[in-house]
């Protein structure tokens, strides 16, 4: 299983990056986690056919994480999709999802495929679905509004994506993480609903996590300075995400 980082910017946008969203690429079907600005273009760049996408998982309903959804659906309609599309959505926002689809009048296009909404409770960590050797679960993130991080277990490997969150005790207490993709909205300092890169490096046992990738990055923040400072003290490599970065699990 691979994760393709389709966008890596924080909410305020970026000169070079799309807002943060990811693609879980699996032999039995791929899943988009959130939908940033240019899903159709990014999938074309990666030569990933739209029909290989089985569903979408929305971590929360802040606009930068969902605004590409109508474009994705539009592309699927133009592509004459027939297979159902699953949208896993925080249950607190199921009505809002319905409102968004109605506002875009998806029923008038008309979409030739079923949209199956699968609500989940952000306050109740648990399995979303199992697909072949991949188990996808959600856990509660510490953000503004109902937000879930995503845990993906594949074989004996574990990937955790924090979504937007303050430093999370749940993540810190995990016995095994092979890849941690964690938001770092700023380079330094304490934040109430987000984490800084410095926060990642000081809060989590990064020396025990083989790959740590900082995402949800803000232009002009001194991330490289922070990395250089912590590397001097022996912290192993932590990477900054970029759009179209591929991570294998
Ligand atoms: N209740 C809220 C809602 C939003 N914000 C601010 O908006 C940003 C939303 O984008 P995210 O990518 O971070 O979800 C968030 O960072 C806040 O700056 C807020 O403060 N309170």
JSON list of C-alpha atoms in Angstrom, two decimals, residues 34-152:
[
{"chain": "A", "resi": 34, "resn": "UNK", "atom": "CA", "xyz": [-10.05, 14.83, 2.39]},
{"chain": "A", "resi": 35, "resn": "UNK", "atom": "CA", "xyz": [-10.32, 16.56, -0.97]},
{"chain": "A", "resi": 36, "resn": "UNK", "atom": "CA", "xyz": [-8.22, 19.65, -1.64]},
{"chain": "A", "resi": 37, "resn": "UNK", "atom": "CA", "xyz": [-8.22, 21.96, -4.61]},
{"chain": "A", "resi": 38, "resn": "UNK", "atom": "CA", "xyz": [-7.26, 20.04, -7.70]},
{"chain": "A", "resi": 39, "resn": "UNK", "atom": "CA", "xyz": [-8.12, 16.35, -7.31]},
{"chain": "A", "resi": 40, "resn": "UNK", "atom": "CA", "xyz": [-8.65, 15.73, -11.03]},
{"chain": "A", "resi": 41, "resn": "UNK", "atom": "CA", "xyz": [-5.38, 17.39, -12.05]},
{"chain": "A", "resi": 42, "resn": "UNK", "atom": "CA", "xyz": [-3.37, 15.70, -9.34]},
{"chain": "A", "resi": 43, "resn": "UNK", "atom": "CA", "xyz": [-4.74, 12.26, -10.26]},
{"chain": "A", "resi": 44, "resn": "UNK", "atom": "CA", "xyz": [-3.86, 12.94, -13.90]},
{"chain": "A", "resi": 45, "resn": "UNK", "atom": "CA", "xyz": [-0.33, 13.95, -12.92]},
{"chain": "A", "resi": 46, "resn": "UNK", "atom": "CA", "xyz": [0.03, 10.65, -11.06]},
{"chain": "A", "resi": 47, "resn": "UNK", "atom": "CA", "xyz": [-1.68, 8.71, -13.89]},
{"chain": "A", "resi": 48, "resn": "UNK", "atom": "CA", "xyz": [-4.22, 7.29, -11.48]},
{"chain": "A", "resi": 49, "resn": "UNK", "atom": "CA", "xyz": [-7.59, 6.51, -13.12]},
{"chain": "A", "resi": 50, "resn": "UNK", "atom": "CA", "xyz": [-10.62, 7.99, -11.41]},
{"chain": "A", "resi": 51, "resn": "UNK", "atom": "CA", "xyz": [-12.39, 4.65, -11.42]},
{"chain": "A", "resi": 52, "resn": "UNK", "atom": "CA", "xyz": [-9.71, 3.20, -9.12]},
{"chain": "A", "resi": 53, "resn": "UNK", "atom": "CA", "xyz": [-11.06, 5.40, -6.32]},
{"chain": "A", "resi": 54, "resn": "UNK", "atom": "CA", "xyz": [-13.45, 3.47, -4.17]},
{"chain": "A", "resi": 55, "resn": "UNK", "atom": "CA", "xyz": [-14.23, 6.19, -1.67]},
{"chain": "A", "resi": 56, "resn": "UNK", "atom": "CA", "xyz": [-13.42, 9.36, 0.19]},
{"chain": "A", "resi": 57, "resn": "UNK", "atom": "CA", "xyz": [-12.79, 9.79, 3.90]},
{"chain": "A", "resi": 58, "resn": "UNK", "atom": "CA", "xyz": [-13.47, 13.30, 5.22]},
{"chain": "A", "resi": 59, "resn": "UNK", "atom": "CA", "xyz": [-11.55, 13.98, 8.44]},
{"chain": "A", "resi": 60, "resn": "UNK", "atom": "CA", "xyz": [-13.47, 17.18, 9.25]},
{"chain": "A", "resi": 61, "resn": "UNK", "atom": "CA", "xyz": [-15.51, 19.89, 7.61]},
{"chain": "A", "resi": 62, "resn": "UNK", "atom": "CA", "xyz": [-13.19, 22.89, 7.52]},
{"chain": "A", "resi": 63, "resn": "UNK", "atom": "CA", "xyz": [-13.41, 24.20, 3.99]},
{"chain": "A", "resi": 64, "resn": "UNK", "atom": "CA", "xyz": [-9.80, 23.63, 2.95]},
{"chain": "A", "resi": 65, "resn": "UNK", "atom": "CA", "xyz": [-10.33, 19.87, 3.56]},
{"chain": "A", "resi": 66, "resn": "UNK", "atom": "CA", "xyz": [-13.55, 19.47, 1.59]},
{"chain": "A", "resi": 67, "resn": "UNK", "atom": "CA", "xyz": [-13.78, 22.10, -1.12]},
{"chain": "A", "resi": 68, "resn": "UNK", "atom": "CA", "xyz": [-12.45, 19.83, -3.89]},
{"chain": "A", "resi": 69, "resn": "UNK", "atom": "CA", "xyz": [-15.24, 17.27, -3.40]},
{"chain": "A", "resi": 70, "resn": "UNK", "atom": "CA", "xyz": [-17.67, 18.78, -5.96]},
{"chain": "A", "resi": 71, "resn": "UNK", "atom": "CA", "xyz": [-14.86, 18.84, -8.54]},
{"chain": "A", "resi": 72, "resn": "UNK", "atom": "CA", "xyz": [-14.02, 15.19, -7.85]},
{"chain": "A", "resi": 73, "resn": "UNK", "atom": "CA", "xyz": [-17.69, 14.20, -8.26]},
{"chain": "A", "resi": 74, "resn": "UNK", "atom": "CA", "xyz": [-17.95, 16.29, -11.43]},
{"chain": "A", "resi": 75, "resn": "UNK", "atom": "CA", "xyz": [-14.94, 14.47, -12.90]},
{"chain": "A", "resi": 76, "resn": "UNK", "atom": "CA", "xyz": [-16.43, 11.11, -11.98]},
{"chain": "A", "resi": 77, "resn": "UNK", "atom": "CA", "xyz": [-19.71, 12.08, -13.65]},
{"chain": "A", "resi": 78, "resn": "UNK", "atom": "CA", "xyz": [-17.90, 13.25, -16.79]},
{"chain": "A", "resi": 79, "resn": "UNK", "atom": "CA", "xyz": [-15.97, 9.97, -16.71]},
{"chain": "A", "resi": 80, "resn": "UNK", "atom": "CA", "xyz": [-19.30, 8.08, -16.76]},
{"chain": "A", "resi": 81, "resn": "UNK", "atom": "CA", "xyz": [-18.65, 6.36, -13.47]},
{"chain": "A", "resi": 82, "resn": "UNK", "atom": "CA", "xyz": [-21.13, 3.64, -12.67]},
{"chain": "A", "resi": 83, "resn": "UNK", "atom": "CA", "xyz": [-19.66, 2.11, -9.50]},
{"chain": "A", "resi": 84, "resn": "UNK", "atom": "CA", "xyz": [-20.93, 3.48, -6.16]},
{"chain": "A", "resi": 85, "resn": "UNK", "atom": "CA", "xyz": [-18.71, 5.98, -4.36]},
{"chain": "A", "resi": 86, "resn": "UNK", "atom": "CA", "xyz": [-18.47, 5.70, -0.58]},
{"chain": "A", "resi": 87, "resn": "UNK", "atom": "CA", "xyz": [-18.05, 8.93, 1.39]},
{"chain": "A", "resi": 88, "resn": "UNK", "atom": "CA", "xyz": [-17.05, 8.34, 5.02]},
{"chain": "A", "resi": 89, "resn": "UNK", "atom": "CA", "xyz": [-18.12, 11.45, 6.87]},
{"chain": "A", "resi": 90, "resn": "UNK", "atom": "CA", "xyz": [-18.16, 12.60, 10.52]},
{"chain": "A", "resi": 91, "resn": "UNK", "atom": "CA", "xyz": [-21.76, 11.97, 11.60]},
{"chain": "A", "resi": 92, "resn": "UNK", "atom": "CA", "xyz": [-22.02, 15.51, 12.99]},
{"chain": "A", "resi": 93, "resn": "UNK", "atom": "CA", "xyz": [-21.57, 16.78, 9.42]},
{"chain": "A", "resi": 94, "resn": "UNK", "atom": "CA", "xyz": [-23.77, 14.35, 7.53]},
{"chain": "A", "resi": 95, "resn": "UNK", "atom": "CA", "xyz": [-26.46, 17.04, 7.11]},
{"chain": "A", "resi": 96, "resn": "UNK", "atom": "CA", "xyz": [-23.86, 19.53, 5.87]},
{"chain": "A", "resi": 97, "resn": "UNK", "atom": "CA", "xyz": [-22.64, 17.01, 3.31]},
{"chain": "A", "resi": 98, "resn": "UNK", "atom": "CA", "xyz": [-26.23, 16.63, 2.09]},
{"chain": "A", "resi": 99, "resn": "UNK", "atom": "CA", "xyz": [-26.54, 20.44, 1.91]},
{"chain": "A", "resi": 100, "resn": "UNK", "atom": "CA", "xyz": [-23.33, 20.68, -0.14]},
{"chain": "A", "resi": 101, "resn": "UNK", "atom": "CA", "xyz": [-24.46, 18.02, -2.61]},
{"chain": "A", "resi": 102, "resn": "UNK", "atom": "CA", "xyz": [-27.84, 19.72, -2.93]},
{"chain": "A", "resi": 103, "resn": "UNK", "atom": "CA", "xyz": [-26.23, 23.15, -3.40]},
{"chain": "A", "resi": 104, "resn": "UNK", "atom": "CA", "xyz": [-24.23, 21.74, -6.31]},
{"chain": "A", "resi": 105, "resn": "UNK", "atom": "CA", "xyz": [-27.41, 20.02, -7.54]},
{"chain": "A", "resi": 106, "resn": "UNK", "atom": "CA", "xyz": [-25.69, 16.71, -8.06]},
{"chain": "A", "resi": 107, "resn": "UNK", "atom": "CA", "xyz": [-29.11, 15.13, -8.58]},
{"chain": "A", "resi": 108, "resn": "UNK", "atom": "CA", "xyz": [-29.59, 17.27, -11.70]},
{"chain": "A", "resi": 109, "resn": "UNK", "atom": "CA", "xyz": [-26.33, 16.35, -13.48]},
{"chain": "A", "resi": 110, "resn": "UNK", "atom": "CA", "xyz": [-27.51, 13.51, -13.12]},
{"chain": "A", "resi": 111, "resn": "UNK", "atom": "CA", "xyz": [-24.83, 11.42, -11.45]},
{"chain": "A", "resi": 112, "resn": "UNK", "atom": "CA", "xyz": [-24.94, 7.90, -12.83]},
{"chain": "A", "resi": 113, "resn": "UNK", "atom": "CA", "xyz": [-23.48, 6.36, -9.71]},
{"chain": "A", "resi": 114, "resn": "UNK", "atom": "CA", "xyz": [-24.67, 5.98, -6.15]},
{"chain": "A", "resi": 115, "resn": "UNK", "atom": "CA", "xyz": [-23.09, 8.10, -3.41]},
{"chain": "A", "resi": 116, "resn": "UNK", "atom": "CA", "xyz": [-23.12, 5.98, -0.28]},
{"chain": "A", "resi": 117, "resn": "UNK", "atom": "CA", "xyz": [-22.55, 8.10, 2.83]},
{"chain": "A", "resi": 118, "resn": "UNK", "atom": "CA", "xyz": [-21.01, 6.15, 5.69]},
{"chain": "A", "resi": 119, "resn": "UNK", "atom": "CA", "xyz": [-21.17, 8.28, 8.85]},
{"chain": "A", "resi": 120, "resn": "UNK", "atom": "CA", "xyz": [-18.75, 7.71, 11.73]},
{"chain": "A", "resi": 121, "resn": "UNK", "atom": "CA", "xyz": [-18.48, 9.11, 15.22]},
{"chain": "A", "resi": 122, "resn": "UNK", "atom": "CA", "xyz": [-15.31, 11.16, 15.73]},
{"chain": "A", "resi": 123, "resn": "UNK", "atom": "CA", "xyz": [-15.65, 10.68, 19.50]},
{"chain": "A", "resi": 124, "resn": "UNK", "atom": "CA", "xyz": [-15.57, 6.87, 19.18]},
{"chain": "A", "resi": 125, "resn": "UNK", "atom": "CA", "xyz": [-12.29, 5.45, 17.84]},
{"chain": "A", "resi": 126, "resn": "UNK", "atom": "CA", "xyz": [-12.90, 2.33, 15.77]},
{"chain": "A", "resi": 127, "resn": "UNK", "atom": "CA", "xyz": [-12.59, 0.51, 12.47]},
{"chain": "A", "resi": 128, "resn": "UNK", "atom": "CA", "xyz": [-14.06, 2.23, 9.42]},
{"chain": "A", "resi": 129, "resn": "UNK", "atom": "CA", "xyz": [-13.54, -0.67, 7.04]},
{"chain": "A", "resi": 130, "resn": "UNK", "atom": "CA", "xyz": [-11.34, -3.60, 6.15]},
{"chain": "A", "resi": 131, "resn": "UNK", "atom": "CA", "xyz": [-10.20, -4.01, 2.54]},
{"chain": "A", "resi": 132, "resn": "UNK", "atom": "CA", "xyz": [-8.03, -7.05, 1.85]},
{"chain": "A", "resi": 133, "resn": "UNK", "atom": "CA", "xyz": [-4.93, -6.74, 4.04]},
{"chain": "A", "resi": 134, "resn": "UNK", "atom": "CA", "xyz": [-5.72, -3.11, 4.93]},
{"chain": "A", "resi": 135, "resn": "UNK", "atom": "CA", "xyz": [-7.68, -2.00, 8.01]},
{"chain": "A", "resi": 136, "resn": "UNK", "atom": "CA", "xyz": [-8.62, 1.68, 8.18]},
{"chain": "A", "resi": 137, "resn": "UNK", "atom": "CA", "xyz": [-9.65, 3.13, 11.55]},
{"chain": "A", "resi": 138, "resn": "UNK", "atom": "CA", "xyz": [-10.41, 6.55, 12.96]},
{"chain": "A", "resi": 139, "resn": "UNK", "atom": "CA", "xyz": [-9.38, 8.17, 16.23]},
{"chain": "A", "resi": 140, "resn": "UNK", "atom": "CA", "xyz": [-10.30, 11.47, 17.83]},
{"chain": "A", "resi": 141, "resn": "UNK", "atom": "CA", "xyz": [-8.20, 14.46, 16.85]},
{"chain": "A", "resi": 142, "resn": "UNK", "atom": "CA", "xyz": [-7.91, 17.58, 19.01]},
{"chain": "A", "resi": 143, "resn": "UNK", "atom": "CA", "xyz": [-9.12, 20.29, 16.69]},
{"chain": "A", "resi": 144, "resn": "UNK", "atom": "CA", "xyz": [-12.00, 22.78, 16.29]},
{"chain": "A", "resi": 145, "resn": "UNK", "atom": "CA", "xyz": [-15.14, 20.76, 15.55]},
{"chain": "A", "resi": 146, "resn": "UNK", "atom": "CA", "xyz": [-15.52, 17.00, 15.07]},
{"chain": "A", "resi": 147, "resn": "UNK", "atom": "CA", "xyz": [-12.26, 15.75, 13.57]},
{"chain": "A", "resi": 148, "resn": "UNK", "atom": "CA", "xyz": [-10.77, 12.29, 13.15]},
{"chain": "A", "resi": 149, "resn": "UNK", "atom": "CA", "xyz": [-7.25, 11.14, 12.46]},
{"chain": "A", "resi": 150, "resn": "UNK", "atom": "CA", "xyz": [-6.74, 7.99, 10.39]},
{"chain": "A", "resi": 151, "resn": "UNK", "atom": "CA", "xyz": [-4.87, 4.82, 11.28]},
{"chain": "A", "resi": 152, "resn": "UNK", "atom": "CA", "xyz": [-4.06, 2.38, 8.48]}
]
